[in-house]
Coordinates of C-alpha atoms and ligand atoms in Angstrom, one line a residue:
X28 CA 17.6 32.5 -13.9
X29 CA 15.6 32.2 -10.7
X30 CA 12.9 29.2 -11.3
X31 CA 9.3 30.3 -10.0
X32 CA 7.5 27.2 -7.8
X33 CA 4.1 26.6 -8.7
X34 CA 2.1 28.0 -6.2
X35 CA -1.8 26.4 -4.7
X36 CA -2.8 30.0 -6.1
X37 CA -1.4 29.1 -9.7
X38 CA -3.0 25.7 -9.1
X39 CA -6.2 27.5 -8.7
X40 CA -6.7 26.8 -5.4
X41 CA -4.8 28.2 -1.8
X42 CA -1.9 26.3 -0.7
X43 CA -2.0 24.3 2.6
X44 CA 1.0 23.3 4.3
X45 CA 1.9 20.8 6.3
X46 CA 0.7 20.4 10.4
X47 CA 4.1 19.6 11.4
X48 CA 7.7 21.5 11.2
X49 CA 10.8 19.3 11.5
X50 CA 12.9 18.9 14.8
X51 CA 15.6 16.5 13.2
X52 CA 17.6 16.2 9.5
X53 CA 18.7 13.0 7.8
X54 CA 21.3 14.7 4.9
X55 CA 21.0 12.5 2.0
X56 CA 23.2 11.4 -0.6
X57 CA 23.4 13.0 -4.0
X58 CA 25.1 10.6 -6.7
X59 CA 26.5 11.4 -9.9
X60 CA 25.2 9.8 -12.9
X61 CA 27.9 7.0 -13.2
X62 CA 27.8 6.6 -9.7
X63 CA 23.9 5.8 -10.5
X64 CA 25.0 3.7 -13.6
X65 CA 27.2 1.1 -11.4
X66 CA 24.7 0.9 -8.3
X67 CA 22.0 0.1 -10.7
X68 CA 24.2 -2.7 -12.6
X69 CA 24.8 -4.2 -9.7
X70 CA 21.5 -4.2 -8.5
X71 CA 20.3 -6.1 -11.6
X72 CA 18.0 -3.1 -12.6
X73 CA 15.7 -4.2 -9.5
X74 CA 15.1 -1.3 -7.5
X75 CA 14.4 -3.6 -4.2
X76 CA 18.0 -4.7 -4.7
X77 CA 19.6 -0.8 -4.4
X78 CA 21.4 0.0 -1.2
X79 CA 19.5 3.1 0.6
X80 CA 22.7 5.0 1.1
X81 CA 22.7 5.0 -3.1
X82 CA 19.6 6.8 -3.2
X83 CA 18.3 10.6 -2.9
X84 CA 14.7 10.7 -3.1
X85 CA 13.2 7.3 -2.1
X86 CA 10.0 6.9 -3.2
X87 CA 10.0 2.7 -3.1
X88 CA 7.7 2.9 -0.9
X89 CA 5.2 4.0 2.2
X90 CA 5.8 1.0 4.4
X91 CA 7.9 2.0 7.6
X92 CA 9.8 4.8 6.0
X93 CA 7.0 7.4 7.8
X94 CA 8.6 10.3 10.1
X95 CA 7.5 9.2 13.9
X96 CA 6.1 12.4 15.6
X97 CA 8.1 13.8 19.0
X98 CA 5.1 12.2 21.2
X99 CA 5.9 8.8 19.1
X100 CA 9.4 8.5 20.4
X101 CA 9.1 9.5 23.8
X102 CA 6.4 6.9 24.1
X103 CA 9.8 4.9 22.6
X104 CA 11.4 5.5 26.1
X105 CA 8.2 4.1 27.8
X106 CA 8.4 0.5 26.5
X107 CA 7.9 -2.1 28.9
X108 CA 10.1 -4.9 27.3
X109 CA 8.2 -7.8 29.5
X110 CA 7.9 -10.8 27.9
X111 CA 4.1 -11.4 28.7
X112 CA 1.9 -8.8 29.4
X113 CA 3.8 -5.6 28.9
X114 CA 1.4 -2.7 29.7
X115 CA 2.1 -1.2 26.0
X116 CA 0.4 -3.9 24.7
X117 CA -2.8 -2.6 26.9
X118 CA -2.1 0.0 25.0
X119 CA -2.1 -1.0 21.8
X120 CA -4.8 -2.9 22.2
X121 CA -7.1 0.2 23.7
X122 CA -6.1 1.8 20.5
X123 CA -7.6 -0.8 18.4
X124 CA -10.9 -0.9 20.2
X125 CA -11.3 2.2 20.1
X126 CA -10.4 4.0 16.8
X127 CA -11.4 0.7 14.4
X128 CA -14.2 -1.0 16.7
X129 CA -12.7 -4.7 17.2
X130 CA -13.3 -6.6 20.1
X131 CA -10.0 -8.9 20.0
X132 CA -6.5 -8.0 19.0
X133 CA -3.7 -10.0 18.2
X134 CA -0.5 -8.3 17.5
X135 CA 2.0 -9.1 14.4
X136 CA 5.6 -8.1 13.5
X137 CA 4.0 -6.4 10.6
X138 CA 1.1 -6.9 8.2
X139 CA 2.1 -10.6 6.6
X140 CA 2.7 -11.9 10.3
X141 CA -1.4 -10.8 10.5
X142 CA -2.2 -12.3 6.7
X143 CA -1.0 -15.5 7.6
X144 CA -2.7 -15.9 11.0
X145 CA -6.2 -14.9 9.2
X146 CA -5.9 -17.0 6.0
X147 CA -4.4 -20.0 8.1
X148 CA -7.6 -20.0 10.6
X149 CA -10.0 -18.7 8.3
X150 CA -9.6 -20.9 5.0
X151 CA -10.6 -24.4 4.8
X152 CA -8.3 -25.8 1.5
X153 CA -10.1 -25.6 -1.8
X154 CA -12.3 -22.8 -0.7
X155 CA -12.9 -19.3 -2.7
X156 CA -11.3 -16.1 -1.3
X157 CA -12.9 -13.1 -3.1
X158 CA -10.9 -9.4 -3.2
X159 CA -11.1 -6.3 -4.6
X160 CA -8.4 -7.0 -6.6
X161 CA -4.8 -9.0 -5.5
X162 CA -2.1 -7.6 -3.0
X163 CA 0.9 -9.6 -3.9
X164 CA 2.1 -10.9 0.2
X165 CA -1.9 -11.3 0.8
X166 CA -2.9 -13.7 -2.4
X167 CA 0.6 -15.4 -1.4
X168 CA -0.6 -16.0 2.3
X169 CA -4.4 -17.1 0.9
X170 CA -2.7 -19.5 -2.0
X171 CA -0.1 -20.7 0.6
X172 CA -3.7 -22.1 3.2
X173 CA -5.5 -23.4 0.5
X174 CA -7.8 -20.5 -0.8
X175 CA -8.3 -19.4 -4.4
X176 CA -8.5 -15.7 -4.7
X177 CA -11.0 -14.6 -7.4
X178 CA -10.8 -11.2 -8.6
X179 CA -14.4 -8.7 -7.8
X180 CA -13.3 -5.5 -8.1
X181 CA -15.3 -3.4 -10.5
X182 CA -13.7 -3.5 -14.1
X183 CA -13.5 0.4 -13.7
X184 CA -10.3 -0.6 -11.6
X185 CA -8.7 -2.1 -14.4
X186 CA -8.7 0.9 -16.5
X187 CA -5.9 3.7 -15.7
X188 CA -8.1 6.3 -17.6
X189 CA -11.4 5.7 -15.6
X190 CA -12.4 8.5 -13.3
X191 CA -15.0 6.8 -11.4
X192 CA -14.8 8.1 -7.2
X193 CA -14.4 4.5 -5.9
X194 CA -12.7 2.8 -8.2
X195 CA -11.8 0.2 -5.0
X196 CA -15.1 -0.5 -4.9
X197 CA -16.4 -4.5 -5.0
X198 CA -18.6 -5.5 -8.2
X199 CA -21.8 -6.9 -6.0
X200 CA -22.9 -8.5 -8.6
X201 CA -19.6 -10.7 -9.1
X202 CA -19.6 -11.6 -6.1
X203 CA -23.2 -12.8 -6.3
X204 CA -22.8 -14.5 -9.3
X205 CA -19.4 -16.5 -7.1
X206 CA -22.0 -17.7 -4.5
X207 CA -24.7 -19.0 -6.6
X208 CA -21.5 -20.8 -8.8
X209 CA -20.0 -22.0 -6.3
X210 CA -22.3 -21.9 -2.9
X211 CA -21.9 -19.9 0.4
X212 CA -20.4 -22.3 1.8
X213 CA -17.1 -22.4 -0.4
X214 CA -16.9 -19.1 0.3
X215 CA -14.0 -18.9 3.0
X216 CA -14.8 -14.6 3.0
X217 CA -14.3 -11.9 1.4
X218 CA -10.8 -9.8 1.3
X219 CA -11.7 -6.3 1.2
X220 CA -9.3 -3.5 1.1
X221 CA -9.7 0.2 1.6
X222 CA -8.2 1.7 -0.3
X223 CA -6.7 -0.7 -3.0
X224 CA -3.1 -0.6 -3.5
X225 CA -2.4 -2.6 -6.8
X226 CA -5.3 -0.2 -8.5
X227 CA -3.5 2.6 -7.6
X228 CA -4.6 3.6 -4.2
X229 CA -8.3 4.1 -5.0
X230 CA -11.1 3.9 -2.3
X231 CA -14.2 1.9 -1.5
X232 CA -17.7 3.9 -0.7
X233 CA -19.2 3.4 2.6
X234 CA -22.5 2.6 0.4
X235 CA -20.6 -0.2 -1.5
X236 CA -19.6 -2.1 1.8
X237 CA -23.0 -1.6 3.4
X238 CA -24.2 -3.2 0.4
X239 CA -21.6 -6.4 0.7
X240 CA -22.4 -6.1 4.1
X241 CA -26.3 -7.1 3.3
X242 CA -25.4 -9.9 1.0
X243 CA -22.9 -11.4 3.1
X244 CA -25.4 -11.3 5.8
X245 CA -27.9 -13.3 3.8
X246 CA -25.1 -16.0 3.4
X247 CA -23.5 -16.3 6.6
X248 CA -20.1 -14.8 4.6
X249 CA -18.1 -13.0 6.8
X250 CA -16.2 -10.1 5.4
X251 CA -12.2 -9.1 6.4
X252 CA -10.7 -5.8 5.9
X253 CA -7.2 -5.0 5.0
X254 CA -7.3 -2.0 7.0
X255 CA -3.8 -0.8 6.0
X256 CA -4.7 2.1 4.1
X257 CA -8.2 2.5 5.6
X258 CA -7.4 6.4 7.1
X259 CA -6.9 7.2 3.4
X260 CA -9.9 5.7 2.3
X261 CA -11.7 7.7 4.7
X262 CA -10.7 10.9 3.4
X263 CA -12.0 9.9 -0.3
X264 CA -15.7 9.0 1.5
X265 CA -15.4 12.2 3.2
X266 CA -14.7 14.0 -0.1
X267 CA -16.4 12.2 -2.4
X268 CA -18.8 10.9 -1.0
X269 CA -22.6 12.3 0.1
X270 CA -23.6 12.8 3.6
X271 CA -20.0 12.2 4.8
X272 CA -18.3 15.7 4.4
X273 CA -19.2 16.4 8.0
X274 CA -17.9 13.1 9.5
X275 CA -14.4 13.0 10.5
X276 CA -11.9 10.7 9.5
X277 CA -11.9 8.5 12.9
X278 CA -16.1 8.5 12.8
X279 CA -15.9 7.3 8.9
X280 CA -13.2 4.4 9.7
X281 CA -15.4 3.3 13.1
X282 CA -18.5 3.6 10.7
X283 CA -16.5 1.3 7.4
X284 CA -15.0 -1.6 9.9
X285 CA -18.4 -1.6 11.3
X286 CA -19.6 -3.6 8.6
X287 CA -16.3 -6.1 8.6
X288 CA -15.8 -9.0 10.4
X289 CA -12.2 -8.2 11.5
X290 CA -9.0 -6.6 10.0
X291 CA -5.2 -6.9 9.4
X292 CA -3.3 -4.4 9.5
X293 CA 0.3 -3.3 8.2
X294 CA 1.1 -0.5 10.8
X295 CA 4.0 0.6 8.8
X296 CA 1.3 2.2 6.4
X297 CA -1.2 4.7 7.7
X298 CA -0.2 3.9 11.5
X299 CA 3.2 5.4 11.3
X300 CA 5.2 3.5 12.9
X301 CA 8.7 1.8 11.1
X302 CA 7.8 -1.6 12.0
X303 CA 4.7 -3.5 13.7
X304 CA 1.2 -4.8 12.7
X305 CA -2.0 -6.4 14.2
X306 CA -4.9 -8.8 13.7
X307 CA -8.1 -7.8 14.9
X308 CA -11.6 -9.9 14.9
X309 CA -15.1 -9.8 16.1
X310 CA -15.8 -13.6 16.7
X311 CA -14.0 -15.4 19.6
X312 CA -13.7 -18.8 17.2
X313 CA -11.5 -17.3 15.1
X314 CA -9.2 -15.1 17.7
X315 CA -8.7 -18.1 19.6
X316 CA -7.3 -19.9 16.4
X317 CA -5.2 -16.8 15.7
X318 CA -4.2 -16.5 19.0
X319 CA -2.7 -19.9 19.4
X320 CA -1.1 -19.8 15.9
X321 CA 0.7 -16.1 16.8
X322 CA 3.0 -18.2 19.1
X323 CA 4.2 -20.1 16.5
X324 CA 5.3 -18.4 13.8
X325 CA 5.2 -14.3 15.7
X326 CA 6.2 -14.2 19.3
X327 CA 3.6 -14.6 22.4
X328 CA 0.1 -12.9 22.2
X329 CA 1.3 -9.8 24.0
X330 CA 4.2 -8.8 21.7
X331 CA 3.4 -10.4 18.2
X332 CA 7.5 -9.7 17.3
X333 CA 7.1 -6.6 18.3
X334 CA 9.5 -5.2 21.1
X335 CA 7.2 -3.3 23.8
X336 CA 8.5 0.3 22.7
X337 CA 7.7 -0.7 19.3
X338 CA 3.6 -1.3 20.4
X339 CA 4.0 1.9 22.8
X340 CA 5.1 4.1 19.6
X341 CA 2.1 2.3 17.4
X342 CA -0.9 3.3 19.6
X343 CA 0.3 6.5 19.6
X344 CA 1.0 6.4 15.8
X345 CA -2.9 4.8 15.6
X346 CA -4.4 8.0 17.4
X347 CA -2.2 10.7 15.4
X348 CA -3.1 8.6 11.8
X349 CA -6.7 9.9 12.4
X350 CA -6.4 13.2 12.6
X351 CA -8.3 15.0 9.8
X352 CA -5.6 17.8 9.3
X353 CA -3.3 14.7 9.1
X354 CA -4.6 13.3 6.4
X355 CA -5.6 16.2 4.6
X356 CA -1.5 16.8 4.2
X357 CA -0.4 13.8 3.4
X358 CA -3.2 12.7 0.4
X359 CA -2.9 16.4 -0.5
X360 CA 1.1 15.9 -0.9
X361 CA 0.4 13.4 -3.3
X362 CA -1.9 15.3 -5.4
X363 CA 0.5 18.1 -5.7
X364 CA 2.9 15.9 -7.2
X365 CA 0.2 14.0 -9.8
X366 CA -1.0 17.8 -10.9
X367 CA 2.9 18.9 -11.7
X368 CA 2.9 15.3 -13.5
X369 CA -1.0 15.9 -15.3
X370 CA 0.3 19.6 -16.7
X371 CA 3.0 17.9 -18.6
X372 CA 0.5 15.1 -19.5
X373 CA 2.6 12.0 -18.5
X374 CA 0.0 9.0 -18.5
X375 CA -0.8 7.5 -15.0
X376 CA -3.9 6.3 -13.4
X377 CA -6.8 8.4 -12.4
X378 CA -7.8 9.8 -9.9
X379 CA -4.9 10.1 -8.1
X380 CA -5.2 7.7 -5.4
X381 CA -3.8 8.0 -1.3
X382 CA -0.3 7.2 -1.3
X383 CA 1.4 7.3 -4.8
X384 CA 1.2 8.3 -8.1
X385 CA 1.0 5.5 -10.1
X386 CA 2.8 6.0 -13.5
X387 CA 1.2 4.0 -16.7
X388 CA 4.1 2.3 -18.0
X389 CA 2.1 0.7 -21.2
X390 CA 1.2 4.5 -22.4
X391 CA 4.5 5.4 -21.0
X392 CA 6.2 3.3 -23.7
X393 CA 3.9 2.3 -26.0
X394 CA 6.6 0.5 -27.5
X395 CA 7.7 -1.9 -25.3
X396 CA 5.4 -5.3 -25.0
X397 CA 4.6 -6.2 -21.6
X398 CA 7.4 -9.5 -21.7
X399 CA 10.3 -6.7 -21.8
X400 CA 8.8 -5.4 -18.7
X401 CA 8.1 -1.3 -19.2
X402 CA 7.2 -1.3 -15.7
X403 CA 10.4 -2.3 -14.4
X404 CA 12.3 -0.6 -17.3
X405 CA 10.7 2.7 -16.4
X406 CA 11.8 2.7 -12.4
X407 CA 15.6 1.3 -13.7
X408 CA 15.4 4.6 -16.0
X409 CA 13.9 6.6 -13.2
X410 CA 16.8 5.8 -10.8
X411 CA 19.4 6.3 -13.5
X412 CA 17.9 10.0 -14.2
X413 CA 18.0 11.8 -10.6
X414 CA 18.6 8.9 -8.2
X415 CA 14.7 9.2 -7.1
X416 CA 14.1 5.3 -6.1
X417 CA 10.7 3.7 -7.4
X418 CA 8.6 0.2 -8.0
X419 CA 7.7 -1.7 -10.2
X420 CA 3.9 -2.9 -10.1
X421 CA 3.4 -5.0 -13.2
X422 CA 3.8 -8.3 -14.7
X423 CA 7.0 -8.9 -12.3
X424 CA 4.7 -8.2 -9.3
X425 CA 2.0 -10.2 -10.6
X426 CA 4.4 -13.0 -10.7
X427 CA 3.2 -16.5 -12.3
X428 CA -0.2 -18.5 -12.4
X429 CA 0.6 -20.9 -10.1
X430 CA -1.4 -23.7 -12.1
X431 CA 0.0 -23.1 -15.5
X432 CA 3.2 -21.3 -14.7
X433 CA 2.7 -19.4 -17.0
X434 CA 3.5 -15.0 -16.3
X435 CA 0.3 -13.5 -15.3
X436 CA -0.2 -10.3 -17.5
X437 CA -2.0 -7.6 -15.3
X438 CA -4.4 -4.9 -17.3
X439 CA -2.2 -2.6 -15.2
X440 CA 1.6 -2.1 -15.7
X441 CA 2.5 0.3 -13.4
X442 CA 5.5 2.1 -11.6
X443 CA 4.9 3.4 -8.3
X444 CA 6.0 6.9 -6.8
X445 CA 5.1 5.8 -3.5
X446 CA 5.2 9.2 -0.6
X447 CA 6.4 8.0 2.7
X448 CA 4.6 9.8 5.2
X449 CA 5.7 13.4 7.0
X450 CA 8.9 12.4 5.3
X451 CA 9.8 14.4 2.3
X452 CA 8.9 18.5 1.4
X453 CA 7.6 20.2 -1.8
X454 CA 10.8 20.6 -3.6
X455 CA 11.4 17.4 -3.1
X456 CA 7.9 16.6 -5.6
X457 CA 9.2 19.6 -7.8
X458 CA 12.4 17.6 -8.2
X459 CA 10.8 14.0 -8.6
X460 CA 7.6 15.4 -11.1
X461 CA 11.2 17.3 -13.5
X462 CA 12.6 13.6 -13.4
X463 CA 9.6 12.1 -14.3
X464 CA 9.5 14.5 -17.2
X465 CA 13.1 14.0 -18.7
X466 CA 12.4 10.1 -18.7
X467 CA 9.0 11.2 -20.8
X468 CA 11.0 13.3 -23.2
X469 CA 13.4 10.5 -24.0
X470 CA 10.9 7.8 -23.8
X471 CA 11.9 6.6 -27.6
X472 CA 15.2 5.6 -26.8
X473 CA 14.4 3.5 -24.0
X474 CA 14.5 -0.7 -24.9
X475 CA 13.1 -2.2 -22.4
X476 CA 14.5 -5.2 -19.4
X477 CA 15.2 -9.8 -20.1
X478 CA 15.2 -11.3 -17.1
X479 CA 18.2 -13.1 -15.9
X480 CA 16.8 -14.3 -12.3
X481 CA 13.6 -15.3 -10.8
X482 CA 12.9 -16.7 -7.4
X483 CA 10.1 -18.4 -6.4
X484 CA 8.3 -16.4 -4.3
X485 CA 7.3 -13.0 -4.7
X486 CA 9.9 -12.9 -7.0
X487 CA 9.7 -9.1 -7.6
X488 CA 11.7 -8.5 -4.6
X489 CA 14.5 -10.4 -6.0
X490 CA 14.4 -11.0 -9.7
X491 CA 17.7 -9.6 -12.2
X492 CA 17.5 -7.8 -14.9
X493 CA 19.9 -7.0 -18.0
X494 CA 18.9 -4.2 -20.5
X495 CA 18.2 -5.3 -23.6
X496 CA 20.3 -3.8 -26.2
Ligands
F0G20 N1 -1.7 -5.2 2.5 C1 -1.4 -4.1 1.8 C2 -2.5 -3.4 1.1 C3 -0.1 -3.7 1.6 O1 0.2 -2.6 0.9 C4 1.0 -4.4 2.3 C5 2.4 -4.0 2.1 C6 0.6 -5.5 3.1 C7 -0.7 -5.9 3.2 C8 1.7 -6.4 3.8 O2 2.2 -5.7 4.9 O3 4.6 -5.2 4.3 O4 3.7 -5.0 6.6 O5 4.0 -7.2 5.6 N2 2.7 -3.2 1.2 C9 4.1 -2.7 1.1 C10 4.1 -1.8 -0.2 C11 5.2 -3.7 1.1 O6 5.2 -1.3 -0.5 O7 3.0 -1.5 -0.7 P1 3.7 -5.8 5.4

C-alpha cells in the first residue's frame, strides 16, 4: 500500500519548503525495540541520560543541535584563536549592536555563563526578581545571588487549552501589585523572556513590553531580556500582532530590546551556532561588573570560553537567524508537526509555540498523579516506541522549593518535542507525529515512573527512574 503525505494543499493551505537544500548527511542509527528496551534501562528512564548514538530522531532539544549554514563554517576557518582581542570578537560584537541594539557586549560560553554574570551584578541578596514564568538554569542562577523569583506571567500561560496570541505576555498588574508590596527598590529587575520556553514557546506583544516599559520607567526598574528565543517571538508580533505585518523580523527584535535594559543570550537557540552565548547591557555600571566577573568564572572579555572560530561562526549565525524566510520555515516546521498531532486530537498546549510541540502529559494520562511523573513517563514511552528522543518539562524540571523541600507541582506537566533547527525534514515529523499516536492509542496501559535518584541541582538532568509495576 503506498501511504499518501499530507500535503499544505490538504492542510488547506500551499506548502512552503524550506530556504535551504542539504550539502552534507549524518546517517542515523535505527534500533530495534529491545535494543531501545536496554538503552532506556540503563539510562534510568531519563532521556538526558541516553547516549546520542542510541537515538534516531532527536528531538531533546533546540540547543546547539542546529545545522550551521556553508557561510557559517567557512567563517569556521577564519577564527583568529588570539587570546585577547581576536578580531572575531569585533565581530561578534558588531553583530550584537547592530541586529539587538546594545551598547556593551560581553561574551559567554553559552547562555548560563551570561545568567550568572547578570544575576551576580544585578541582584543585591533578598531582593525580588520578577519573570514571565521560571526557566529552570535562570531561577537557578537568580536563587544561587540572592534573588527570589516571583512568578507574573498572565494566568492564561498556565492553562494548555488557552488560545490567547501572547500567552508570554507579563500580567502588568502583578507586577504592580509586587512594587507597591514590596517597594521599587526591592525590585532587583524584571526577567523577561520572549518567547517563553516553560509555557510552551509562546510570545510577548510589543504592546505588553511597551507597557512594562512605562511602569518600570516610573520606578527606576530596569527590565532584562532573555533574548534566546527572541527571533521567534518576532515572527508571532509579526503575525499576530496589529501594525506589525509589514515589519521584518530584524526591525521587530531592534524595536522589542528597545525597551530592555540588556539581554542574555543562549546562541545555541535562535543564533545557530553549536555552542557560544553573550551578555549584552545598556548601562556602563553594570557591564563593568560583568566584565570583571567574565574572567572569573568564563575566559577573558574577548572570548567568554569561546574559541575565536566559535564567535566568527556566531555573528554570522546572528545575521542568518534574522532572516524572515528563515524563520518562516523553521516556526512553520513546527506547526506542521502540531497539525498532524491536532487531527488525531492528542492534547498539547495551544497555540503551538516557536520551537516544540509541547505534549500535555496530565490529559495525556489522566491516570497517572503528577508524584508518578506522566511527564517523564510519557518521553521514557516515547523513546521505547520509535527511538524519537524527548523531555521531560514537569514536576522533575520544576525541581524542589528550596524553602520547604518540598516537589514543586507545576500547572503544566509537559513533554517536549523540541525541532533543532535546519536539522531534520518532513518525514521525519510524519514519523515522530505516527509515534506520538501509537503511545496515545496505548495510553491505558502505561503506569507511570518512582524515582530512584535525585541530585541536587537541576536534578532533571540526572535523576533515575524505575517503572512502576
Ligand atoms: N534561557 C532559556 C529560555 C533557555 O531555553 C536556555 C536553555 C537557557 C536560558 C540557558 O542557556 O543552555 O546555553 O546555558 N535551554 C535549553 C533547552 C537547555 O533545552 O531548552 P544554555
Amino acid at each position: 500500500m503506498t501511504e499518501m503525505k499530507t500535503t499544505g494543499q490538504q492542510l488547506g493551505r500551499r506548502s512552503w519548503a524550506e530556504p535551504w537544500k542539504i550539502k552534507m548527511v549524518e546517517p542515523l542509527f535505527m534500533s530495534t525495540p529491545e535494543q531501545r528496551r536496554a538503552a532506556m534501562h540503563e539510562a534510568g528512564y531519563n532521556t538526558f541520560l541516553l547516549k546520542s548514538e542510541d537515538v534516531y530522531i532527536d528531538l531533546l532539544t533546540d540547543s546547539g543541535t542546529s545545522a550551521m549554514s556553508d557561510r557559517q563554517w567557512a567563517g569556521m576557518m577564519l577564527g583568529d584563536e588570539a587570546y585577547a582581542g581576536s578580531r572575531n570578537f569585533y565581530h561578534l560584537e558588531a553583530a550584537v549592536q547592530q541586529y539587538y541594539g546594545y551598547r556593551y557586549i560581553v561574551p559567554t560560553h553559552q547562555g548560563r555563563g551570561a545568567e550568572n554574570l547578570i544575576s551576580q551584578a544585578a541582584i543585591t541578596r533578598g531582593q525580588f526578581v520578577p519573570g514571565n514564568m521560571y526557566f529552570t538554569t535562570t531561577r537557578l542562577h537568580q536563587e544561587l545571588a540572592g534573588g527570589i523569583f516571583v512568578d507574573v506571567i498572565i494566568d492564561e500561560a498556565h492553562d494548555p487549552a488557552s488560545l490567547h496570541p501572547f500567552k508570554g505576555n507579563v500580567d502588568i498588574g502583578k507586577v504592580q501589585s509586587l512594587i507597591e508590596r514590596e517597594g521599587a527598590g526591592n525590585i532587583a529587575y524584571i526577567s523577561l523572556a520572549g518567547t517563553v520556553n516553560m509555557a510552551g514557546g509562546q510570545p510577548v506583544s510589543m504592546a505588553n513590553v511597551r507597557e512594562l516599559r512605562a511602569l518600570c520607567g516610573q520606578h527606576g526598574i530596569r527590565i532584562y531580556l532573555d533574548a534566546t528565543r527572541m527571533v521567534e517571538n518576532a515572527f508571532f508580533i509579526q503575525e499576530r500582532e496589529p501594525g506589525y505585518a509589514d515589519h521584518s523580523i530584524a526591525e521587530i527584535v531592534k524595536e522589542f530590546c528597545g525597551y530592555t535594559d540588556g539581554a542574555w543570550m543562549s546562541a545555541k537557540k535562535d543564533n545557530l551556532v553549536n555552542i557560544g552565548g553573550w551578555l549584552a547591557v545598556n548601562h556602563e555600571d553594570v557591564f563593568e561588573r560583568a566584565r570583571n566577573m567574565v574572567v572569573v568564572y568564563e575566559g577573558l572579555h574577548t572570548y567568554g570560553g569561546m574559541a575565536g572560530r566559535d564567535m566568527e561562526a556566531l555573528a554570522i549565525g546572528i545575521e542568518e537567524s534574522m532572516q524572515d524566510q528563515h524563520v518562516r520555515s523553521r516556526i512553520g516546521q513546527v506547526r506542521y508537526l502540531g497539525t498532524l498531532l491536532e487531527q488525531w486530537g492528542i492534547p498539547m498546549v495551544k497555540p503551538v509555540g516557536g520551537h516544540a510541540i509541547f505534549l500535555d502529559a496530565r490529559a495525556f494520562y489522566p491516570h497517572l498523579a503528577q508524584s508518578v511523573f506522566p511527564g517523564q513517563t510519557l518521553a521514557a514511552e516515547l523513546y521505547l516506541d520509535s527511538g524519537v528522543r524527548s523531555m521531560e518539562r514537569g514536576v522533575v524540571s520544576a525541581g524542589r522549593d528550596p524553602e520547604t523541600g518540598d516537589h514543586r507541582y507545576p500547572k503544566l506537566e509537559l513533554t517536549r518535542l523540541t525541532i533543532p533547527r535546519r536539522v531534520y525534514t518532513q518525514s521525519h515529523m510524519d514519523v515522530v507525529a505516527e509515534s506520538v499516536k501509537a503511545v496515545y492509542d496505548r495510553r491505558e496501559e502505561t503506569r507511570g515512573l518512582r524515582m530512584v535518584y535525585e541530585p541536587q541541582y537541576l536534578r532533571f538532568f540526572q535523576a533515575r527512574f524505575e517503572p512502576i509495576e
